[in-house]
mmCIF file of C-alpha atoms in Angstrom:
data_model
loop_
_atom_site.group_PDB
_atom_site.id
_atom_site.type_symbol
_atom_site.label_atom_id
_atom_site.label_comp_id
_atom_site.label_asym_id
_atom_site.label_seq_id
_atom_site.Cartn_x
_atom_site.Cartn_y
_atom_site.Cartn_z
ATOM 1 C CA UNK E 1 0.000 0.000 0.000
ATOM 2 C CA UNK E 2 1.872 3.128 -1.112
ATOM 3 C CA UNK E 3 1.038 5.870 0.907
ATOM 4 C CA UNK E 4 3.047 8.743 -1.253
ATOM 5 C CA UNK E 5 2.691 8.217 -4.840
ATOM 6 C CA UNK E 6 4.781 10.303 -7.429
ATOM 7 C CA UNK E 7 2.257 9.397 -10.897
ATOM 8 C CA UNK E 8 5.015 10.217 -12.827
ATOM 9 C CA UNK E 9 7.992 8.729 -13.266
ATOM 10 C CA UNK E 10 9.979 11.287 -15.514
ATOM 11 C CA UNK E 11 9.979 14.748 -16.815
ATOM 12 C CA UNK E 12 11.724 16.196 -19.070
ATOM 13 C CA UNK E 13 11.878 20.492 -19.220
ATOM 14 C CA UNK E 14 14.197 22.927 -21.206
ATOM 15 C CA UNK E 15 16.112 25.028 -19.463
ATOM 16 C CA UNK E 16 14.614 28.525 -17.692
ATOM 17 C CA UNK E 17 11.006 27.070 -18.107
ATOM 18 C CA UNK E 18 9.241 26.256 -15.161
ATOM 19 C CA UNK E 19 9.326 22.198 -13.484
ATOM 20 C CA UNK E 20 6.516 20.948 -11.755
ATOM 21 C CA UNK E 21 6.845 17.576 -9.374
ATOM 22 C CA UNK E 22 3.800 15.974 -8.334
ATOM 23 C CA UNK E 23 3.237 14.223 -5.199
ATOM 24 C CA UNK E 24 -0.045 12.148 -3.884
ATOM 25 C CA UNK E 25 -0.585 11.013 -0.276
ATOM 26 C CA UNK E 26 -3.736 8.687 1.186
ATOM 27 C CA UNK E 27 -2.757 9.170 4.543
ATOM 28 C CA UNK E 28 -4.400 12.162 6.332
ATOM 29 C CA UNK E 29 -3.176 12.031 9.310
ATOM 30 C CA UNK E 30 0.425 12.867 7.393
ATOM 31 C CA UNK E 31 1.268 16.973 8.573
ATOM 32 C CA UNK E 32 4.921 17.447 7.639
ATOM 33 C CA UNK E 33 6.038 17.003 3.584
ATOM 34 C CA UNK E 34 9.741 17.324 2.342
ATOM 35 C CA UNK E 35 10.954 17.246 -1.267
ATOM 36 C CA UNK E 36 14.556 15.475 -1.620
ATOM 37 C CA UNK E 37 16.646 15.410 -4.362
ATOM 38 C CA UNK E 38 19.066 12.585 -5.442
ATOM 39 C CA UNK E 39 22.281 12.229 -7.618
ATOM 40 C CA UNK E 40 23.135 8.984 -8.966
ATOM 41 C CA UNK E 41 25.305 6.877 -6.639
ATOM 42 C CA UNK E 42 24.352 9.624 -4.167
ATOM 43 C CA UNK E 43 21.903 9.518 -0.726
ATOM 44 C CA UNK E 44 19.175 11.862 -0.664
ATOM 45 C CA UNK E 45 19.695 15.678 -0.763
ATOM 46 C CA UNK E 46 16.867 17.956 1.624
ATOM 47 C CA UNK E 47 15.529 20.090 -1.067
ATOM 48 C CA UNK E 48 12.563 21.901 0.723
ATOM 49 C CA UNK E 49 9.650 21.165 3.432
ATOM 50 C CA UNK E 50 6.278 22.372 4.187
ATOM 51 C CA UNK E 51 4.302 21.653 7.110
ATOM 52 C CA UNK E 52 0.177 20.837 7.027
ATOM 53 C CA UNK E 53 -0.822 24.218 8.721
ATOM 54 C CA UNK E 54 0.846 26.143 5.770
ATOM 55 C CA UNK E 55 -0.211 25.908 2.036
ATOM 56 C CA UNK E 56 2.880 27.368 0.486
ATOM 57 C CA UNK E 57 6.821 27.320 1.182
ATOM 58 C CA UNK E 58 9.392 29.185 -0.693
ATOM 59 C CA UNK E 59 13.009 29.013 -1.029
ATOM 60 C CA UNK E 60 14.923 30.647 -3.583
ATOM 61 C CA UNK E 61 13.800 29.124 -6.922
ATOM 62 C CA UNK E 62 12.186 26.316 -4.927
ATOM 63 C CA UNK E 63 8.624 26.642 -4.182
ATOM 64 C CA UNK E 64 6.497 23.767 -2.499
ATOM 65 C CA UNK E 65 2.613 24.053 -2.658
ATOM 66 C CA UNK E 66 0.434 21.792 -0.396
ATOM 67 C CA UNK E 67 -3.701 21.201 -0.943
ATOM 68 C CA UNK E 68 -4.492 19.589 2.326
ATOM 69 C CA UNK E 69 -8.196 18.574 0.603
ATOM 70 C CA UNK E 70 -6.762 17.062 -2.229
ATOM 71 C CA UNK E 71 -3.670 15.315 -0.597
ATOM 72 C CA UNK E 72 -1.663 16.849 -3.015
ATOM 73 C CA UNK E 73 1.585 18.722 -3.204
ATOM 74 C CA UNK E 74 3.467 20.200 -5.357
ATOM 75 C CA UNK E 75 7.239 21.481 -6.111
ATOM 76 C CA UNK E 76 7.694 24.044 -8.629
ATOM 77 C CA UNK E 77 11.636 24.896 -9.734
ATOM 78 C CA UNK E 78 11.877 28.021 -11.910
ATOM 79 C CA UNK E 79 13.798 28.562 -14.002
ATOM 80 C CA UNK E 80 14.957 25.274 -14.399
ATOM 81 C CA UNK E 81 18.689 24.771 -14.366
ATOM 82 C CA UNK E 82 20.464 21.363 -16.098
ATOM 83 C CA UNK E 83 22.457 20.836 -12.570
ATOM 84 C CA UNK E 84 18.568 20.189 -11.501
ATOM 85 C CA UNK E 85 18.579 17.176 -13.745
ATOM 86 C CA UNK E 86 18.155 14.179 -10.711
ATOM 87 C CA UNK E 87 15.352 12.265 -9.083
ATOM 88 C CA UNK E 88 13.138 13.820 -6.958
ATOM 89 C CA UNK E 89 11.661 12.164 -3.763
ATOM 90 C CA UNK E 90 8.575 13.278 -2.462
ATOM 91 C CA UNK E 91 8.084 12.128 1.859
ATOM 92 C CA UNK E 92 5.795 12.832 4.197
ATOM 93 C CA UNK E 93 5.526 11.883 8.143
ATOM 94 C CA UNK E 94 2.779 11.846 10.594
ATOM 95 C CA UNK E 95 3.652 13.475 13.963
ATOM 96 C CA UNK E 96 7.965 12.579 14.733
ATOM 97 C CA UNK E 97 7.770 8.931 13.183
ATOM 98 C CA UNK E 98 10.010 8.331 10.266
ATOM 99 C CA UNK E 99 9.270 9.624 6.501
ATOM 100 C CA UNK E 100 7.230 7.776 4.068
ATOM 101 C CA UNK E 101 8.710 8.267 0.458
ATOM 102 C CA UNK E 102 7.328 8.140 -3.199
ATOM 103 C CA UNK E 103 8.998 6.155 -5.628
ATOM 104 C CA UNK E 104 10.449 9.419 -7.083
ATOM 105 C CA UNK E 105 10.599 11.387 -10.087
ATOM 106 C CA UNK E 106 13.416 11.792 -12.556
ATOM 107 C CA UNK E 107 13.735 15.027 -14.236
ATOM 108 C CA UNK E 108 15.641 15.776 -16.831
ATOM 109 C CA UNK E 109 16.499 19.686 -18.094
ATOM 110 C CA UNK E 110 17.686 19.933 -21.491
ATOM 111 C CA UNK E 111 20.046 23.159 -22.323
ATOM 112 C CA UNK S 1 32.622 17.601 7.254
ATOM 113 C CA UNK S 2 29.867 16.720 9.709
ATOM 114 C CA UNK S 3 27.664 15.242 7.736
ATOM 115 C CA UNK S 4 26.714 11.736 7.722
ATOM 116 C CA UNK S 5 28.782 9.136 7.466
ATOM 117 C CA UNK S 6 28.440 5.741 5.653
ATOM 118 C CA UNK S 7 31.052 2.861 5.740
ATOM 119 C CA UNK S 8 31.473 0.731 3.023
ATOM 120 C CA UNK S 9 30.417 2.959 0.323
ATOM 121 C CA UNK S 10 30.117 -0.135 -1.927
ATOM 122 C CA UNK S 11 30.197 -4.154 -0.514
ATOM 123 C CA UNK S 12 29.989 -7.511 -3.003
ATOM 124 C CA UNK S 13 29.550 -10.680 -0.672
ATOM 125 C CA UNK S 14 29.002 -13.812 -2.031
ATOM 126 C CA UNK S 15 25.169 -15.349 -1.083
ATOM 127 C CA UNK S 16 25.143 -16.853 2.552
ATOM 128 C CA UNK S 17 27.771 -14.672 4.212
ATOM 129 C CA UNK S 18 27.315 -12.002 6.703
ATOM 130 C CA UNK S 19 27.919 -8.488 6.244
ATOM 131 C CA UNK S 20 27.994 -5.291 8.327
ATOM 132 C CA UNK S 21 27.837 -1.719 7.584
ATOM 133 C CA UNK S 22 28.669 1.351 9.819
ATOM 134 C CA UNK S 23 26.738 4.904 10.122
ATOM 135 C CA UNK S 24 27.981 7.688 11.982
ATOM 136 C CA UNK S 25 25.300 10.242 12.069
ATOM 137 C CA UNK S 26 25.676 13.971 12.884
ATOM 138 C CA UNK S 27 27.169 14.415 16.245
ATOM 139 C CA UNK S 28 24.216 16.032 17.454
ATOM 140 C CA UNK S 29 21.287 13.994 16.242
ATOM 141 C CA UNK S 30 19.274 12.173 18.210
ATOM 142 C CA UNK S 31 17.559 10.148 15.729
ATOM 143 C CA UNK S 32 19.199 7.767 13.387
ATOM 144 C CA UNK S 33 17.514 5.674 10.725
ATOM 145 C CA UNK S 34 18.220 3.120 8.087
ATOM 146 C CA UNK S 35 16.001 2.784 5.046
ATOM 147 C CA UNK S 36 16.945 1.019 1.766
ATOM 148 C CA UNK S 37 16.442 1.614 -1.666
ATOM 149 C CA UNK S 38 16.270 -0.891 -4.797
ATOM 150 C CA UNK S 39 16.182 0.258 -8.349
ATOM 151 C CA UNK S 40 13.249 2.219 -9.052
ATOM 152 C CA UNK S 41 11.829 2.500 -5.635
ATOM 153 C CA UNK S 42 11.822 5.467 -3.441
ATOM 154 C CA UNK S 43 13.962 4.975 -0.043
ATOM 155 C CA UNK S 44 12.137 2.567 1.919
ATOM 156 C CA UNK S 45 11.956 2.389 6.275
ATOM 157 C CA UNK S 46 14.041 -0.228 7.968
ATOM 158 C CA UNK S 47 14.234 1.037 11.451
ATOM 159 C CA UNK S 48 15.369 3.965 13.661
ATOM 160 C CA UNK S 49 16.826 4.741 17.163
ATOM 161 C CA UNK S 50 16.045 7.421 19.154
ATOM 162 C CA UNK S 51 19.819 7.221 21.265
ATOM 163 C CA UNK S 52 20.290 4.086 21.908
ATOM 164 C CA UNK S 53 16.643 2.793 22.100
ATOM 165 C CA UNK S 54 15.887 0.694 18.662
ATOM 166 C CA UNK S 55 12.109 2.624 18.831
ATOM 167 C CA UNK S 56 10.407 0.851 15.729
ATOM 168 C CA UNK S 57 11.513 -1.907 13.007
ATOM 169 C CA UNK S 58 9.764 -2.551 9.449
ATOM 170 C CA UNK S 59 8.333 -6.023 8.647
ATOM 171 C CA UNK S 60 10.770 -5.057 5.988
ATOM 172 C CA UNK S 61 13.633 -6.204 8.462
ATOM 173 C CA UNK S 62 13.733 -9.812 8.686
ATOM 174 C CA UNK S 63 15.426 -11.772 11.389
ATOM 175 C CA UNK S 64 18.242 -11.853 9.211
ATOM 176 C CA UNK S 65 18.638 -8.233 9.621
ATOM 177 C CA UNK S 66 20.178 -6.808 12.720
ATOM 178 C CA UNK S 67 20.687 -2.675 14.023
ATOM 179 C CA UNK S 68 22.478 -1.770 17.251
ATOM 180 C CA UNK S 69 23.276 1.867 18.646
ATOM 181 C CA UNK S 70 25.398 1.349 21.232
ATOM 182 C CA UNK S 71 25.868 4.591 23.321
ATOM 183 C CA UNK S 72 23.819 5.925 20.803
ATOM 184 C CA UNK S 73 26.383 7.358 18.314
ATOM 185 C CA UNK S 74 27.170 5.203 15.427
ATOM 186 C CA UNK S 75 24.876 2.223 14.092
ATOM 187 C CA UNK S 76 25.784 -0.914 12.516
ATOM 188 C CA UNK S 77 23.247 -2.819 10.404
ATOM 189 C CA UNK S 78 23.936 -6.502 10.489
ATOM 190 C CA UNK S 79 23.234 -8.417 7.347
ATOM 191 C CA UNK S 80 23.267 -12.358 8.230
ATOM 192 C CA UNK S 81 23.176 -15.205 5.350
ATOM 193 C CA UNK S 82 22.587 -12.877 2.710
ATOM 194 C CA UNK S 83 20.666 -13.449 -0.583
ATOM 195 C CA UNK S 84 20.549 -12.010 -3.934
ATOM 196 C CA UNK S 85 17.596 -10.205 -2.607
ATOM 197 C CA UNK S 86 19.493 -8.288 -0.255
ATOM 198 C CA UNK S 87 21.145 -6.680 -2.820
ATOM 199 C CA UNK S 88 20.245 -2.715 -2.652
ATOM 200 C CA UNK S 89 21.517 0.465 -1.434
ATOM 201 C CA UNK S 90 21.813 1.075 2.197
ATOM 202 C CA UNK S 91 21.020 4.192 3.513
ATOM 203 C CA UNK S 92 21.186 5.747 7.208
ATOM 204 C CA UNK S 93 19.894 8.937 8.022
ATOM 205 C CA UNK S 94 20.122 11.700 11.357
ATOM 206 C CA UNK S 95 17.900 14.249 12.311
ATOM 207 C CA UNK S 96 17.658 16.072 15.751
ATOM 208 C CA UNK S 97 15.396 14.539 18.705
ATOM 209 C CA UNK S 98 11.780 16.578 16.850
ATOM 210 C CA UNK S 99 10.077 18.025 19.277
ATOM 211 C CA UNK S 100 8.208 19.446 16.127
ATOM 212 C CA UNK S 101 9.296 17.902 12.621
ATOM 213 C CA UNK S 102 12.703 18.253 10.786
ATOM 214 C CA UNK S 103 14.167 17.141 8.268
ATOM 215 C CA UNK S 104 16.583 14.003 8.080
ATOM 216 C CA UNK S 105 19.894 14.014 6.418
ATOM 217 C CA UNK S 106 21.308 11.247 4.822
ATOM 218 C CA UNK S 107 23.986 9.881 4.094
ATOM 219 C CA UNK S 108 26.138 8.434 0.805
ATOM 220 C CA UNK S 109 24.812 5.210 1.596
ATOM 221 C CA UNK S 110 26.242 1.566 1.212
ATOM 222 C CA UNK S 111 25.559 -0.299 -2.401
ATOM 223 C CA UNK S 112 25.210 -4.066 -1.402
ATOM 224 C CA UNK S 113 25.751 -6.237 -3.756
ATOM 225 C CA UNK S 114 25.219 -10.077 -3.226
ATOM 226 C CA UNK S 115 26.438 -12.836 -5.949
#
């Protein structure tokens, strides 16, 4: 039963457009979200986090949107650089227990 | 650095030996976790320890599989009578003690492969 889903399992984007990563979750009870980013042969990079009582979280050109009624969030990377090029992991926890993660998405941003 | 740390970064074993790996987490992290990740998969939960204190393991972690924290600094994850199923990466992960939620930090993890 996968509790964060990531539909889609690439993405491809040209340079200085806008990316957008999808991310699905069934559990409701789920209030903190995080967006990591991995190299191959890498661990997992913290990208960005957004907690349930916000809707929106912002980091340079890192922006993380959450719909709490939809269980549905959302990172947007503009403008997309090629050094973005990696998979993205999209995790989510309920209370302090340990992060749930998506199966990831692989982007790819083509100069 | 302080980041964490992951020791072997890469491991072949034949099928039926035992293998260990090491983590050394941020000095000042309370929390330390091991997940694993196959191809194609996102990073998935093993276990954790809150100091020493193992607080939760996955059904993932058979009773082949075996964590310690002893003094609750590094970790080893104990790998006995492996099988070609074992094969993955390894990863541990630190994050402080949450009183609210933060993130974890991971490390370069440990690529396990068993032949």
């Amino acid at each position: 039963d996968q509790q964060v889903k990531q539909n889609s399992p690439s993405l491809s984007v040209q340079e200085g457009r806008i990316s957008i990563l999808n991310c699905d979750y069934t559990n409701s009870m789920f209030d903190y979200f995080l967006w990591y980013k991995k190299y191959p042969a890498e661990g997992p990079t913290f990208l960005i986090s957004i907690s349930s009582i916000k809707d929106k979280n912002e980091d340079g050109r890192f922006t993380v949107f959450l719909n709490k009624s939809a269980k549905h969030l959302s990172l947007h990377i503009v403008p997309s650089q090629p050094g973005d090029s990696a998979v993205y992991f999209c995790a989510a926890s309920e209370g302090n227990t340990p992060l749930v993660f998506g199966k990831g998405t692989r982007l790819s941003v083509i100069a | 650095d302080t980041g964490v740390s992951q020791d072997p970064r890469h491991k072949i074993t034949k099928r039926g030996q035992n293998v260990t790996f090491r983590c050394d987490p941020i000095s000042e992290h309370n929390r330390l976790y091991w997940y694993r990740q196959t191809l194609g998969q996102g990073p998935e939960f093993l276990t954790y320890f809150q100091n020493e204190a193992q607080l939760e393991k996955s059904r993932l972690l058979s009773d082949r599989f075996s964590a310690e924290r002893p003094k609750g600094s590094f970790s080893t994850l104990e790998i006995q009578r492996t099988e070609q199923g074992d094969s993955a990466m390894y990863l541990c992960a630190s994050s402080l003690d949450p009183v609210m939620n933060t993130e974890a930090f991971f490390g370069q993890g440990t690529r396990l492969t068993v032949v």
